[in-house]
Short mmCIF file of the C-alpha atoms (twelve columns), coordinates in Angstrom:
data_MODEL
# 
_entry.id   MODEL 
# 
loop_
_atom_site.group_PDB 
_atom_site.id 
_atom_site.type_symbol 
_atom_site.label_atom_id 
_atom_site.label_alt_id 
_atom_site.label_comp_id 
_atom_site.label_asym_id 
_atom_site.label_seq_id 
_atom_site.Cartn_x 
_atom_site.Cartn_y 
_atom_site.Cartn_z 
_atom_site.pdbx_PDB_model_num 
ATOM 1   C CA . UNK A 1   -17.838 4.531   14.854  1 
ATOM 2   C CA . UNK A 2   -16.551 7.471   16.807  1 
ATOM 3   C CA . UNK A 3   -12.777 6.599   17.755  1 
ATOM 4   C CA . UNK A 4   -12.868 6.458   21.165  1 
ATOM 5   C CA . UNK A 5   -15.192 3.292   20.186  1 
ATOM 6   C CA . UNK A 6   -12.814 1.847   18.100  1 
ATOM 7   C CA . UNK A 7   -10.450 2.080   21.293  1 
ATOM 8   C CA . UNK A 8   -12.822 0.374   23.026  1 
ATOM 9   C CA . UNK A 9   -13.644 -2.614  20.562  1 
ATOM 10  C CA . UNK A 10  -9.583  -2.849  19.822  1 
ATOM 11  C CA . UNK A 11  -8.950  -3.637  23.512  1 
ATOM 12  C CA . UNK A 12  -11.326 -6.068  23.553  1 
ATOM 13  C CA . UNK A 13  -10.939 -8.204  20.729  1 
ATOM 14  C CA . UNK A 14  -8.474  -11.121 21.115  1 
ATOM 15  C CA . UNK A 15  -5.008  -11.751 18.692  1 
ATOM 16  C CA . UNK A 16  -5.896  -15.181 17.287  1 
ATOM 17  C CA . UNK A 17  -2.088  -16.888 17.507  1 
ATOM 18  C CA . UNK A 18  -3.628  -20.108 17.794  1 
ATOM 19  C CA . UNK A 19  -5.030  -19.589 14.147  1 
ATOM 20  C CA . UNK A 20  -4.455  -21.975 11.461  1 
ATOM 21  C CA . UNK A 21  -2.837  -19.192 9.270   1 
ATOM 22  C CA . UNK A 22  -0.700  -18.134 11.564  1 
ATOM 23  C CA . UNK A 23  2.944   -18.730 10.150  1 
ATOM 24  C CA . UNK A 24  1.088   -20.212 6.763   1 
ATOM 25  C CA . UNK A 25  0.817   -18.633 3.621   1 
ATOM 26  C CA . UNK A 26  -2.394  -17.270 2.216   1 
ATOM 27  C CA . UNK A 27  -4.034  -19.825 -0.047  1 
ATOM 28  C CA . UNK A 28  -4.682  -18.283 -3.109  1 
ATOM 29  C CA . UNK A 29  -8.611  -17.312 -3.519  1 
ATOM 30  C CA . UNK A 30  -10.473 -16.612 -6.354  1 
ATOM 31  C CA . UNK A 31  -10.832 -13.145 -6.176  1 
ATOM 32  C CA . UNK A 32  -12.457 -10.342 -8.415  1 
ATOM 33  C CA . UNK A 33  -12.815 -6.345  -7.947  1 
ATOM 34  C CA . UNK A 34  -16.184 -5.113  -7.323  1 
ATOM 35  C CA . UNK A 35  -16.990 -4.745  -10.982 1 
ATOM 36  C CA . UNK A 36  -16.578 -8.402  -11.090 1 
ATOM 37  C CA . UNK A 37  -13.472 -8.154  -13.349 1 
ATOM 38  C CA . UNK A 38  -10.923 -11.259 -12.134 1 
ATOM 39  C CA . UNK A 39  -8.110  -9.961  -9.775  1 
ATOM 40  C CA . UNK A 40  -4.781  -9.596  -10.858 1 
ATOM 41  C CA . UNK A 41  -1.957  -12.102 -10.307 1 
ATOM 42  C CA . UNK A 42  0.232   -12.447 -8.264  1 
ATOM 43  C CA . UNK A 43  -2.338  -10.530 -4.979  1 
ATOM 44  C CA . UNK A 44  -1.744  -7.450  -3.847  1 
ATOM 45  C CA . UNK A 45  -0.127  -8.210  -1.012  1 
ATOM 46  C CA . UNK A 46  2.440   -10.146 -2.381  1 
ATOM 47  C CA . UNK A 47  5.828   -8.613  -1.709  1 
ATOM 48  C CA . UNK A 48  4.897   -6.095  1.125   1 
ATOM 49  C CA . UNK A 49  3.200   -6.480  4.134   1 
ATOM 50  C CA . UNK A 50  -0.070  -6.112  3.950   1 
ATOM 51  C CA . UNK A 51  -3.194  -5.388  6.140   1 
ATOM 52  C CA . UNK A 52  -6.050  -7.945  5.009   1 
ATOM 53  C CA . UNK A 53  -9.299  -7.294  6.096   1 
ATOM 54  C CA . UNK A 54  -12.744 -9.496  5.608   1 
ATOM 55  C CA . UNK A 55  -15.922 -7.495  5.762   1 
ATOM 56  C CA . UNK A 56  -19.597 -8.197  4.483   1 
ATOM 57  C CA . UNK A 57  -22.080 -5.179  3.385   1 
ATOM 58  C CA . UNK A 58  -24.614 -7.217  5.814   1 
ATOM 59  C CA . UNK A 59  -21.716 -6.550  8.744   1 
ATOM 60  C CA . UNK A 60  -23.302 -3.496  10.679  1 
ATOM 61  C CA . UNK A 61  -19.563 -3.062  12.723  1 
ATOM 62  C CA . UNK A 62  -17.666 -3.916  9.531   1 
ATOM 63  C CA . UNK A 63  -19.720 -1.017  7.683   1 
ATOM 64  C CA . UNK A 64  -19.279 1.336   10.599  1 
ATOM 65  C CA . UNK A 65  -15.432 0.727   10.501  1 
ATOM 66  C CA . UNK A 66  -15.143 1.756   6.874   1 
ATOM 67  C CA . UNK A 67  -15.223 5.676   7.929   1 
ATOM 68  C CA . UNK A 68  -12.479 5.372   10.671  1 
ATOM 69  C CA . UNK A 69  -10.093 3.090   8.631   1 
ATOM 70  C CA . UNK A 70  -10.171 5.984   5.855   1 
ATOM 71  C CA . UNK A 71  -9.465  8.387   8.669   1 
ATOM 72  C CA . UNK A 72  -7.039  5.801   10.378  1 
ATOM 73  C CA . UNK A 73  -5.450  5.813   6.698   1 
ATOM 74  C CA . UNK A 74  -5.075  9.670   5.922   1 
ATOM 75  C CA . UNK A 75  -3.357  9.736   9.530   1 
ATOM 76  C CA . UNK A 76  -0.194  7.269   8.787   1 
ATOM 77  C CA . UNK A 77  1.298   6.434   5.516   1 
ATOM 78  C CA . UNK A 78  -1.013  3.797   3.387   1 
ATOM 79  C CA . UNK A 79  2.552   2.843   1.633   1 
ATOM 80  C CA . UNK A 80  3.782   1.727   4.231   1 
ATOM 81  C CA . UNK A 81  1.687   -0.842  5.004   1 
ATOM 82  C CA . UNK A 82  -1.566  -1.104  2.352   1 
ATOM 83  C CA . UNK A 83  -4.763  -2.421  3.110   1 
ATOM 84  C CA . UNK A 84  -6.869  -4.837  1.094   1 
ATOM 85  C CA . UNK A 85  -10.522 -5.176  2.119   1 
ATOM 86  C CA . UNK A 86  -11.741 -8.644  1.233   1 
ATOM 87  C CA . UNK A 87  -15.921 -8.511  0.949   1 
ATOM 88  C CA . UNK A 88  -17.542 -11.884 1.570   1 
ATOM 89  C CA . UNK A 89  -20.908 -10.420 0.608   1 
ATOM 90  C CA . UNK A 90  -23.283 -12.602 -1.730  1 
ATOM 91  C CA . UNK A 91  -22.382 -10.646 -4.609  1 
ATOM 92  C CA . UNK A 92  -19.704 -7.866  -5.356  1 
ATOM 93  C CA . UNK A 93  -22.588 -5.078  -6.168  1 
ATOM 94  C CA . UNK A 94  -23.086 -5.575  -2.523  1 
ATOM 95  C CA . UNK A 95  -20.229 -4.731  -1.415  1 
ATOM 96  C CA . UNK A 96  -19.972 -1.900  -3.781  1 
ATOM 97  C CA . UNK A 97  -22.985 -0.043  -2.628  1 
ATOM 98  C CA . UNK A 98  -21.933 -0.088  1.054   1 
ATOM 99  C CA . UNK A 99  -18.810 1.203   -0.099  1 
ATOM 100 C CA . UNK A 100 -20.265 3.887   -1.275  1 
ATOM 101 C CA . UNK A 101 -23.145 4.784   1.145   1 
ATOM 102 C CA . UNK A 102 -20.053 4.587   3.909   1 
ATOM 103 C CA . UNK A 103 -17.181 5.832   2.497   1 
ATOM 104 C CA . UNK A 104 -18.344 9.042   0.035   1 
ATOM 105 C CA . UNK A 105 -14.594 9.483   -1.869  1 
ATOM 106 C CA . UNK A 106 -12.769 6.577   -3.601  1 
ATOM 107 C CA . UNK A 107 -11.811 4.653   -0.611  1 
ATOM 108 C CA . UNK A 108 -7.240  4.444   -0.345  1 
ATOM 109 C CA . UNK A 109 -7.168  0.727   0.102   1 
ATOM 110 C CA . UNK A 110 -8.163  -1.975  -2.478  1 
ATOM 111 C CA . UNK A 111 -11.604 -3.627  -2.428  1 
ATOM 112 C CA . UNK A 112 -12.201 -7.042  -3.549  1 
ATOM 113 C CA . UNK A 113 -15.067 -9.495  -3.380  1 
ATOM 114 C CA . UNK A 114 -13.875 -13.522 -2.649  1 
ATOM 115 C CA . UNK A 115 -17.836 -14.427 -1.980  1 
ATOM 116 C CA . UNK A 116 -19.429 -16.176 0.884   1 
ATOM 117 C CA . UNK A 117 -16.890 -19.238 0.809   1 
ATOM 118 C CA . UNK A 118 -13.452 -16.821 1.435   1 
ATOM 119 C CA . UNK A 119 -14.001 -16.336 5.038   1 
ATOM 120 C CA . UNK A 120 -14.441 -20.055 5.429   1 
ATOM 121 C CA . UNK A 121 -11.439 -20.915 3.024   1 
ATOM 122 C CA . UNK A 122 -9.202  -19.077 5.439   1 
ATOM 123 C CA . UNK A 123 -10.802 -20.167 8.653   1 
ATOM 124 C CA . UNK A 124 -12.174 -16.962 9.536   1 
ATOM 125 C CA . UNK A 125 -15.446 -17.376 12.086  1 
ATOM 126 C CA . UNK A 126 -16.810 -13.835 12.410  1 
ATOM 127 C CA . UNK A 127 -16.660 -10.604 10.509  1 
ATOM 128 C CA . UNK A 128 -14.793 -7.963  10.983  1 
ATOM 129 C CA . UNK A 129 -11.833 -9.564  10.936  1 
ATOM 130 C CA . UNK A 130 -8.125  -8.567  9.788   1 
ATOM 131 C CA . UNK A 131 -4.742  -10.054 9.570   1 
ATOM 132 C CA . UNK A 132 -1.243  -9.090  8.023   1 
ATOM 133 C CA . UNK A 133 0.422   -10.839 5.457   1 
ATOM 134 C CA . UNK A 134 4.105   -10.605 5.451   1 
ATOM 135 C CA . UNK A 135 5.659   -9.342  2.745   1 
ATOM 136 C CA . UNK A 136 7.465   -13.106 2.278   1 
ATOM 137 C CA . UNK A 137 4.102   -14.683 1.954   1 
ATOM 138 C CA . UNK A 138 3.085   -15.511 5.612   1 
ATOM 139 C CA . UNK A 139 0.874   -14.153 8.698   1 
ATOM 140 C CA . UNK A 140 3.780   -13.129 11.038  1 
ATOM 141 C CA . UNK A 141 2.969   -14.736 13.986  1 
ATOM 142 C CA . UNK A 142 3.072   -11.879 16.168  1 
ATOM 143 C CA . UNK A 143 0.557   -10.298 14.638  1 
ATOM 144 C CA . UNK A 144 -2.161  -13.311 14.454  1 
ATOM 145 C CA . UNK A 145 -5.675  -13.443 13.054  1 
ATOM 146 C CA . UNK A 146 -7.563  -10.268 15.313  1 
ATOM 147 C CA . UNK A 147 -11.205 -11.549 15.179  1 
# 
């Protein structure tokens, strides 16, 4: 998605402060990497603030995103605020081959696969979406749910 689209999407897309998780902590999913190997404990975005972001293989705008969040990424500092991509795909091989069909280097952000029931678990009702966690645990409510 050429940027000046992103621009365009960004300023339409509402900040979901109404949102359950707003203010809540994150419940904890069962999540594995894209190999299928189990997640390590605690998540990785406990103790930093964190960009989550829920995507499906399926997702045309959530594949076409992939290319401009690694450019988005090499532009600021990823340590400063990391990014976890959370796939709801089917299954994790899924996710892993549009991850590599979109994004042709290891992508700078860690990829995980919660299945079809992770979006629900967190009250999410479309794809794309992305939230921050704070680094104590909870979405900051001035950030909210962007969906």
């Amino acid at each position: 998605m050429p940027t000046s689209l992103l621009a365009l999407w960004l300023s339409l897309v509402a900040s979901d402060t109404d949102h359950w998780l707003v203010d809540a902590v994150v419940p904890a999913l069962p999540l594995t990497t894209l190999d299928g190997t189990p997640s390590p404990s605690p998540p990785p975005w406990s103790g930093r603030d964190t960009v989550v972001v829920l995507w499906a293989g399926w997702c045309g705008p959530c594949v076409a995103e992939l290319p401009v969040l690694v450019d988005a990424m090499k532009r600021t500092s990823a340590a400063q605020r990391p990014v976890v991509l959370i796939s709801i795909d089917e299954q994790p091989k899924v996710a892993r081959r549009a991850l590599e069909r979109a994004v042709r280097k290891p992508p700078p952000w860690t990829s995980l696969w919660g299945g079809p029931h992770a979006g629900g678990q967190l009250g999410v009702r479309t794809v794309p979406t992305a939230f921050v966690v704070g680094a104590d645990g909870p979405v900051p409510a001035t950030m909210g749910v962007v969906i």
